[in-house]
CSV table of C-alpha atoms in Angstrom, one decimal:
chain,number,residue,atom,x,y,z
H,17,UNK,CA,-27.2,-3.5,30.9
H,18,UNK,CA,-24.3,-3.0,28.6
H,19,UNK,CA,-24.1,-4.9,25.3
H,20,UNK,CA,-21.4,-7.7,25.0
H,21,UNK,CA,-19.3,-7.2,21.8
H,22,UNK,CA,-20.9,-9.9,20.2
H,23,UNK,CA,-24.1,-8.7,20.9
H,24,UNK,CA,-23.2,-5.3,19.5
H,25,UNK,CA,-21.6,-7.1,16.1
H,26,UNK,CA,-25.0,-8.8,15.8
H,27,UNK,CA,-26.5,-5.0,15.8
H,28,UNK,CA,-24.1,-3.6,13.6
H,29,UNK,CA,-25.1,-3.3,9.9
H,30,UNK,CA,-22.0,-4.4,7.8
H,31,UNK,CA,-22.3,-4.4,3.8
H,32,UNK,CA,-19.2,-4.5,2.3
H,33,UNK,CA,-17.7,-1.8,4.9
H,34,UNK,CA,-19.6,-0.4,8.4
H,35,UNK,CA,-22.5,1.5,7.7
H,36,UNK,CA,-22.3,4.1,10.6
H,37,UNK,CA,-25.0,6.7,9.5
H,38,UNK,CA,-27.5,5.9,12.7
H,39,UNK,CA,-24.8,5.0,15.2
H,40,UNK,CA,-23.2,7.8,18.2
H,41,UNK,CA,-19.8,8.6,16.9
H,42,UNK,CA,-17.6,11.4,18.9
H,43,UNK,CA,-16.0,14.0,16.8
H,44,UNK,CA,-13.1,16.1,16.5
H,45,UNK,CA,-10.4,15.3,19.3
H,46,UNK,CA,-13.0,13.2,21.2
H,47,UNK,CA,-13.0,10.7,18.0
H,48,UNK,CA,-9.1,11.1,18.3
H,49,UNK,CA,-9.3,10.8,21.9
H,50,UNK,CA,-12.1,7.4,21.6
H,51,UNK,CA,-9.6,5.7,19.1
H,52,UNK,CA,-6.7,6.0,21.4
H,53,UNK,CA,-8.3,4.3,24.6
H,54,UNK,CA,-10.3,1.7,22.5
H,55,UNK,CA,-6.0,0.9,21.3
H,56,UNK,CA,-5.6,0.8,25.3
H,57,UNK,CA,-8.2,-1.3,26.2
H,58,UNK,CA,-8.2,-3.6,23.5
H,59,UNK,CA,-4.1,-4.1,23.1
H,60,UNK,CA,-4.3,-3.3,19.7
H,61,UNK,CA,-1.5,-1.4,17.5
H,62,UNK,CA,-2.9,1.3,14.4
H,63,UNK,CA,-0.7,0.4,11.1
H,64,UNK,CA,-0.9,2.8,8.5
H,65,UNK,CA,0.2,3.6,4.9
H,66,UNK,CA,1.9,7.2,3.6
H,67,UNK,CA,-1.5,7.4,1.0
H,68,UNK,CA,-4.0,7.1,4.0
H,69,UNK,CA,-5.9,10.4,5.1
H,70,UNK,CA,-3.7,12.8,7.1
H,71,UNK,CA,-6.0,12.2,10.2
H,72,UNK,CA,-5.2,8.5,10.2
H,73,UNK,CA,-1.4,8.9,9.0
H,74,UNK,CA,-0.8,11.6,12.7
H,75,UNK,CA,-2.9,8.7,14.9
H,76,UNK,CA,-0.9,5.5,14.0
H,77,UNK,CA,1.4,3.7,15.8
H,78,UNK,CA,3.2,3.2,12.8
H,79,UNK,CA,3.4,4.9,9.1
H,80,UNK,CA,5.3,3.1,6.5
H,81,UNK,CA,5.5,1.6,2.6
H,82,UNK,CA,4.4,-1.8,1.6
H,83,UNK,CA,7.9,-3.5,2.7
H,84,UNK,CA,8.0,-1.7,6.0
H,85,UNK,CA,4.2,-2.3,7.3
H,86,UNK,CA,5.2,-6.5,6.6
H,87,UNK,CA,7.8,-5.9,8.6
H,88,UNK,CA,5.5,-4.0,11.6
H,89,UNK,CA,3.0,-6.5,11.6
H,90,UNK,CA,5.4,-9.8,11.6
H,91,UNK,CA,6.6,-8.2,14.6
H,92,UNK,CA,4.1,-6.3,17.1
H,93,UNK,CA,2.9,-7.7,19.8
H,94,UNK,CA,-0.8,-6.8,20.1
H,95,UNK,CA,-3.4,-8.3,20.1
H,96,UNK,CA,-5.4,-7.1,17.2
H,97,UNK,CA,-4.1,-5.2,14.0
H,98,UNK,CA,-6.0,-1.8,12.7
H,99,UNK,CA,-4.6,-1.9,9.7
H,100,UNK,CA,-5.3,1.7,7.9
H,101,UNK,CA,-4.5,0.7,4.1
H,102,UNK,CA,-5.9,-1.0,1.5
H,103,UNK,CA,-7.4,-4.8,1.6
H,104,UNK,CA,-4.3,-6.5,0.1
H,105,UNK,CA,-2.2,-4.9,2.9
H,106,UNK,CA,-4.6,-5.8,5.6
H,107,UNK,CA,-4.3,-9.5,4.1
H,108,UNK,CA,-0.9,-9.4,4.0
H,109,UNK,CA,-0.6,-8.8,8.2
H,110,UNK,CA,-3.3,-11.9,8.9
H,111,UNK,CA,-1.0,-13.8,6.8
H,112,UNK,CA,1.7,-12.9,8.8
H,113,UNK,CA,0.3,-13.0,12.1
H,114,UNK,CA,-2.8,-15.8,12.2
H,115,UNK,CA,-3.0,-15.8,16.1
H,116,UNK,CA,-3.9,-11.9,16.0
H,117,UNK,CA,-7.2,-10.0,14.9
H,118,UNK,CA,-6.8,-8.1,12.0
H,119,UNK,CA,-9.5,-5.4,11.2
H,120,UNK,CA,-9.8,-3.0,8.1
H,121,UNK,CA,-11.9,0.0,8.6
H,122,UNK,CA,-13.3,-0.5,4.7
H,123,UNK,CA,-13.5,-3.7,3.1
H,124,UNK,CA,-14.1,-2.4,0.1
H,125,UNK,CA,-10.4,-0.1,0.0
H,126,UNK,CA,-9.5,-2.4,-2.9
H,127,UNK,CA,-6.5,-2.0,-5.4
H,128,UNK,CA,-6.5,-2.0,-8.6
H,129,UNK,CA,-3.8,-4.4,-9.3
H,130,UNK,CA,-5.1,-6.9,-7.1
H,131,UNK,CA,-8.6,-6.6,-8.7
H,132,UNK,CA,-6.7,-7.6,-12.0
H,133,UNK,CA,-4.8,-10.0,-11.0
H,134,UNK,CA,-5.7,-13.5,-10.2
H,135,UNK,CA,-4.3,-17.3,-8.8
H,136,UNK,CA,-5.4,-18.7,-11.5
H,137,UNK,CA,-4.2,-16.5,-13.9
H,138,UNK,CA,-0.5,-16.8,-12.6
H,139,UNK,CA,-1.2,-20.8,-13.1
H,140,UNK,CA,-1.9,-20.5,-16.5
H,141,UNK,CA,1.5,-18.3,-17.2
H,142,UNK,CA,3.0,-20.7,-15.4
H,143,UNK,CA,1.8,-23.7,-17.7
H,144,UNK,CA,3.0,-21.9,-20.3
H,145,UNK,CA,6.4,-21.0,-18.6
H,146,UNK,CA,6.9,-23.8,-16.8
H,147,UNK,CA,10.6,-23.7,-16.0
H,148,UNK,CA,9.9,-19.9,-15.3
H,149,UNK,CA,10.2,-18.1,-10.9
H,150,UNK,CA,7.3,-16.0,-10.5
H,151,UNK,CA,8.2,-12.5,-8.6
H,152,UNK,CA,4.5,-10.5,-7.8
H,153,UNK,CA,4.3,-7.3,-6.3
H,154,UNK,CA,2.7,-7.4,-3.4
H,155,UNK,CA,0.0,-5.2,-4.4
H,156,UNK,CA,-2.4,-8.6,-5.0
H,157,UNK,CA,-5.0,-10.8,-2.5
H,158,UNK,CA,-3.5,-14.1,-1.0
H,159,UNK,CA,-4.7,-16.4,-4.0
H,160,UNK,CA,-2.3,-14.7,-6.2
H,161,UNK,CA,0.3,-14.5,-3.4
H,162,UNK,CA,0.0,-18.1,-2.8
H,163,UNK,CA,0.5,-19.2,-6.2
H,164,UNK,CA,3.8,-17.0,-6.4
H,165,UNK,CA,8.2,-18.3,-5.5
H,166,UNK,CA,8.5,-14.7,-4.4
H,167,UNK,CA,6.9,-11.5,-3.1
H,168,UNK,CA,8.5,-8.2,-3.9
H,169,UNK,CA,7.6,-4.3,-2.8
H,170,UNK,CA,8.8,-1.2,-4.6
H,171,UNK,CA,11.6,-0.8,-1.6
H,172,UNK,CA,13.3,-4.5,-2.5
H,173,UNK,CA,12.2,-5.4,-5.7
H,174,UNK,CA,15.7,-4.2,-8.1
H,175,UNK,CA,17.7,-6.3,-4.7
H,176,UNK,CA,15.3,-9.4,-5.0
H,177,UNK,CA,14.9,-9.8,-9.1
H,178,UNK,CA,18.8,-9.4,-9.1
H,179,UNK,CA,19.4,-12.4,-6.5
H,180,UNK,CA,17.1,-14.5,-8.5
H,181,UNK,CA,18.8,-17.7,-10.5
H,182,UNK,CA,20.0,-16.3,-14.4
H,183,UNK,CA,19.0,-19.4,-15.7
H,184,UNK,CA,15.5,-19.1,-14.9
H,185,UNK,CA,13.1,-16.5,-16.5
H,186,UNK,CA,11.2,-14.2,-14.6
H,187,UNK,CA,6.9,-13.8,-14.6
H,188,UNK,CA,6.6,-10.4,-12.8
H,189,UNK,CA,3.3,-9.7,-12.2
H,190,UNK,CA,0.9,-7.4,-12.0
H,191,UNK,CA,2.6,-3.9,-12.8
H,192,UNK,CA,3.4,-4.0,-15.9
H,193,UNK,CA,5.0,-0.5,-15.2
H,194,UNK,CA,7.0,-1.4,-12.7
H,195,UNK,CA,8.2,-4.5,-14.1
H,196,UNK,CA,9.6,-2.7,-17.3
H,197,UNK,CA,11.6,-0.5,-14.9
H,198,UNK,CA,13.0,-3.7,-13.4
H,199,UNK,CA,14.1,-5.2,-16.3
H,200,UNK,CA,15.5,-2.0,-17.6
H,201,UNK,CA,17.7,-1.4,-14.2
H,202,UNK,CA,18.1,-5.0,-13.5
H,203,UNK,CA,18.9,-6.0,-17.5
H,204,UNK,CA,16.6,-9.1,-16.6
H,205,UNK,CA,14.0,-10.1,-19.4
H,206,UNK,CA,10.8,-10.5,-17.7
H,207,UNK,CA,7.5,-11.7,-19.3
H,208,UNK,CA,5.1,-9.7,-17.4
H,209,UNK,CA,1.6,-9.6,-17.0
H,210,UNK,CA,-0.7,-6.7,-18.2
H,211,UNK,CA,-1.6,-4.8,-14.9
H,212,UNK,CA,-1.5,-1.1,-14.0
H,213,UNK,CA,-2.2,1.1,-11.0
H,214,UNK,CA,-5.2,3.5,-12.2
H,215,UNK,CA,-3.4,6.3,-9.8
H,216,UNK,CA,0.4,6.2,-11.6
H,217,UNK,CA,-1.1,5.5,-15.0
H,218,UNK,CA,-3.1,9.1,-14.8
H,219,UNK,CA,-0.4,10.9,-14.7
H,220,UNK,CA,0.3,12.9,-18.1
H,221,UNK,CA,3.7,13.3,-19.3
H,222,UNK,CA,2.4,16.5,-21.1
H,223,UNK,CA,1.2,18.4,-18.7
H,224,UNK,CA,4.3,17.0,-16.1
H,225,UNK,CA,6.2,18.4,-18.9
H,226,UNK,CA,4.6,22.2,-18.5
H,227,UNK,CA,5.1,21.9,-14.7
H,228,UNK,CA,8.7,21.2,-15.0
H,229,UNK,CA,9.0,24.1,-17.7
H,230,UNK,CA,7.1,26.4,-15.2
H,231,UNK,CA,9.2,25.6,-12.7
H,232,UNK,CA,12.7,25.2,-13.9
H,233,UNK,CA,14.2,24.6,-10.7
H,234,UNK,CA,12.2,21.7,-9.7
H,235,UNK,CA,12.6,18.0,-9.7
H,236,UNK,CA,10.6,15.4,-10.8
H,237,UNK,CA,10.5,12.8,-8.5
H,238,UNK,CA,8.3,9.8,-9.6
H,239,UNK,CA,7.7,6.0,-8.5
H,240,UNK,CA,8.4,3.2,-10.3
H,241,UNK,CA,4.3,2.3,-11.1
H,242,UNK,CA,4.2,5.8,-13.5
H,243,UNK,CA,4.0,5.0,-17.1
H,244,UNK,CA,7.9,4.7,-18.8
H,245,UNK,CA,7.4,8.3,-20.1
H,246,UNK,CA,6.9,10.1,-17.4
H,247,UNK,CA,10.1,8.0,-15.8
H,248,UNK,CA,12.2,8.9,-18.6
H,249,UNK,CA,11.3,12.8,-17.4
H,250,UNK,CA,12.4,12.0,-13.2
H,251,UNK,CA,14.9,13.3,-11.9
H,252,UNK,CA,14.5,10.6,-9.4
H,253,UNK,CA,12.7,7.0,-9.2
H,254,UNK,CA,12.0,5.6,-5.8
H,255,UNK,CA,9.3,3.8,-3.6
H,256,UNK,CA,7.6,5.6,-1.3
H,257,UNK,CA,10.2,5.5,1.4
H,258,UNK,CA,12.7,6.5,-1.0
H,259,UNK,CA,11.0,9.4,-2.4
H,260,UNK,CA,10.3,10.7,1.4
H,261,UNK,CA,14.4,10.3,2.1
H,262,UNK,CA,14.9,11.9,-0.8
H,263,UNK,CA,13.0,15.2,-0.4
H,264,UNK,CA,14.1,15.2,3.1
H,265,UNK,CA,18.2,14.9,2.0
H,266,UNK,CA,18.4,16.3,-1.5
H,267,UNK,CA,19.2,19.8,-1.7
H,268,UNK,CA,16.7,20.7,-4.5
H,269,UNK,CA,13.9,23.2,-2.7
H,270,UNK,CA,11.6,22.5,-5.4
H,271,UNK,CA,10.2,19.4,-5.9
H,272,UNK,CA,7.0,18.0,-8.7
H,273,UNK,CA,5.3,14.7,-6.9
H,274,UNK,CA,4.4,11.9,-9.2
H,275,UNK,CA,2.7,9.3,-6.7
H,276,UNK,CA,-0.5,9.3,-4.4
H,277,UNK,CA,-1.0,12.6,-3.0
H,278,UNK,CA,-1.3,11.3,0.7
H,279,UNK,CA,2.4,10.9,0.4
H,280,UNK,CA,2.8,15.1,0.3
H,281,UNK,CA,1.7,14.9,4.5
H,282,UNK,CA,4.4,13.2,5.8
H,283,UNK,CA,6.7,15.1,3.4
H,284,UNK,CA,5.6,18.7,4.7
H,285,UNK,CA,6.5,17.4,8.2
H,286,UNK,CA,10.0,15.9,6.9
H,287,UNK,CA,11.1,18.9,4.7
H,288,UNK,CA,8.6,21.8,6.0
H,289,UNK,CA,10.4,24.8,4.1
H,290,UNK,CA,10.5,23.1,0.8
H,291,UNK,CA,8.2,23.7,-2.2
H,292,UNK,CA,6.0,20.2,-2.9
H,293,UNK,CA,4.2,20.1,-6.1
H,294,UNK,CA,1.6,17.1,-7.1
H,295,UNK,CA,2.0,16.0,-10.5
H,296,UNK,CA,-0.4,16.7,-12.7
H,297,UNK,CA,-2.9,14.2,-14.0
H,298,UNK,CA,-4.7,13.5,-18.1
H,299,UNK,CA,-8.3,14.8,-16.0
H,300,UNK,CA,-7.6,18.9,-16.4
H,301,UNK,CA,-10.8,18.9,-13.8
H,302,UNK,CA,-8.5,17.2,-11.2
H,303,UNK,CA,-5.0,18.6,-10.4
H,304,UNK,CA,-4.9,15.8,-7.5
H,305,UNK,CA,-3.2,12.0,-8.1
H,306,UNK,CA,-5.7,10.7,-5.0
H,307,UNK,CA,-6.2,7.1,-5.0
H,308,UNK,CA,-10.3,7.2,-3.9
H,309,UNK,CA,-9.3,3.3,-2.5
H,310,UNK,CA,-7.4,4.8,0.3
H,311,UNK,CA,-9.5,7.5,1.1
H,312,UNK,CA,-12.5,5.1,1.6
H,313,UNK,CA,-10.7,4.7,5.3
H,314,UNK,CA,-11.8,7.4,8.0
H,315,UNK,CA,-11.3,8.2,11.5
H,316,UNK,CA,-14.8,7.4,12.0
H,317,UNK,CA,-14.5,3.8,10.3
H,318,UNK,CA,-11.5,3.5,12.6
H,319,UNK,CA,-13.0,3.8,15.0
H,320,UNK,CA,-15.8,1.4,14.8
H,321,UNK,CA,-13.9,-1.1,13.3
H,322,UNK,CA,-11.7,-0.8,16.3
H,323,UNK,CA,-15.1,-0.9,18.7
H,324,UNK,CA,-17.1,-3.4,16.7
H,325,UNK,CA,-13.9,-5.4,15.9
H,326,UNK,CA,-15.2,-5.4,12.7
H,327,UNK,CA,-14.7,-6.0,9.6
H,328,UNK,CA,-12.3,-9.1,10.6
H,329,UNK,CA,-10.0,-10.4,8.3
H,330,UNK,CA,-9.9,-13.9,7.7
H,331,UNK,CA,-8.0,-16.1,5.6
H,332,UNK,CA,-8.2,-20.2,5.3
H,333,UNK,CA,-5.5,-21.8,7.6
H,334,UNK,CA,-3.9,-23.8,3.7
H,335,UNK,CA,-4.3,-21.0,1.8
H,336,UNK,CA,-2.6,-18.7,4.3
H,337,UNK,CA,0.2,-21.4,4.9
H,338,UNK,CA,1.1,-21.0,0.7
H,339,UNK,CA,0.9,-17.2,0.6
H,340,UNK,CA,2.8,-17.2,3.7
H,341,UNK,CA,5.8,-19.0,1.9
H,342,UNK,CA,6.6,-16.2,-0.7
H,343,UNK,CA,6.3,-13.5,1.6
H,344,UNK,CA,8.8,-15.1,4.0
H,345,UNK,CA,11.4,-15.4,1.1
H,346,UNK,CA,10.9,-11.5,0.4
H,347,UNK,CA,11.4,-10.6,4.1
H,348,UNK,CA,14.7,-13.1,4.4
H,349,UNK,CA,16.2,-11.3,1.0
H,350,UNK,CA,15.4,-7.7,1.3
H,351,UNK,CA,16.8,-7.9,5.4
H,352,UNK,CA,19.3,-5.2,4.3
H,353,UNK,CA,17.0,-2.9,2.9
H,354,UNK,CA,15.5,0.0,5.7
């Protein structure tokens, strides 16, 4: 007799993400081939982000940035989500879309901003600031989200801090990084809070430097979470969106990549005859910028996450309904960005 799927969940050993060690899992192009009916059968749509694993980033239904996977999941019309990113972005769909499964094929693909950034530490700024708008990137868990006025990507954030009230000061949180950026390009003062992204702070401005000497015809193309000196040596600052367009369009062949290095797949496939160089990092053992969050995510998690339906994303219904607010307000101002 075959198992019921909640006879199977009850079977399946979860700790933090699905331990698959003893369980039958196909391979190769009959993994590929398993994840694409269980998408069939189960109405479900595969989200993922430009860092994910190459494997992932060619199966998906859709492959975007922070701003354009909100925008995905407000609007599909499956069933369940298999969102292929980290949790943050995973929490970010449920919030969106609390009729709809949402599964994560890791739990425990986490973010280093959102680990350092909590609700009740944005209360407390705000006690201090109290006449002050909160802006958060949206690299943080729905606590922080919920105690934010506005949520902002690296695709909207220079459109939504410049339609914010003048009157009003600004709280960005957490990227510090990005946040100095913003006030630099926006000329808004913002009292920001003291977070960083552990991929765009390795980056060493030094050994960029070399690269850019060794190849005098390349650009630096960087994103807005890299420390301020290694910005003050691009050639171009975008999000991920905009540094894809810009590879793609920009005549420069030569290009140095300061950002995750899952970014360089989609970029290959986009500009295939030009020269892509990832930007070097302070480790001289590791030439790679590879957020190890990401990678936690495999076909073979997707897979049973997909099968299992497991591990689920949940959220309370009041705490989802506060979070919800501030991301709605990003998605109404940032309408004109692609």
């Amino acid at each position: 007799m075959n198992e019921t799927l909640e006879q199977a969940k009850s079977n399946l050993p979860v700790q933090g993400f699905l331990k698959y060690k003893d369980l039958i899992i196909p391979q190769g192009e009959e993994l590929k081939q398993a994840i694409l009916d269980l998408k069939k059968e189960k109405n479900a749509v595969i989200l993922a982000h430009y860092y994910q694993p190459g494997e992932i980033q060619d199966i998906a239904d859709f492959l975007g940035d922070s701003l354009q996977l909100a925008r995905q999941a407000k609007e599909t019309n499956a069933d369940m989500i298999a969102f292929c990113g980290v949790h943050f972005m995973a929490e970010a769909a449920k919030i969106l879309n609390p009729t709809k499964k949402v599964v994560l094929p890791d739990t425990l693909a986490g973010c280093s901003l959102a680990d350092g950034c909590s609700g009740e530490g944005l209360r407390k700024m705000r006690e201090k600031h109290p006449n002050a708008l909160i802006a958060t990137y949206i690299n943080c868990n729905a606590e922080t989200k919920a105690e934010s006025d506005i949520i902002v990507t690296s695709s909207n954030a220079e459109t939504i801090i410049n339609a914010l009230p003048t009157d009003r000061p600004i709280i960005f949180a957490p990227d510090k990084n990005l946040g100095r950026y913003l006030s630099k390009k926006t000329g808004r003062d913002m009292i920001l809070w003291d977070g960083s992204c552990i991929v765009h702070e390795a980056f060493s401005m030094e050994r960029i430097a070399k690269q850019l000497a060794d190849h005098p015809n390349a650009k630096l193309i960087a994103h807005p979470e890299s420390e301020t000196p290694v910005l003050d040596l691009a050639h171009f600052i975008g999000s991920t969106s905009a540094l894809l367009d810009y590879v793609q369009k920009d005549d420069c062949q030569e290009f140095i990549i300061a950002t995750e290095e899952g970014i360089l797949h989609e970029m290959k496939k986009r500009a295939p005859h030009k020269t892509l160089i990832p930007a070097l990092v302070f480790d001289e053992s590791c030439n790679c910028s590879e957020c190890f969050y990401m990678k936690r995510n495999t076909m073979e998690k997707l897979y049973l996450c997909m099968k299992y339906e497991l591990p689920e994303i949940l959220i309370d219904e009041e705490l989802r309904l506060k979070a919800l607010k501030p991301i709605e307000a990003m998605l109404d101002l940032s309408k004109s960005i692609k």
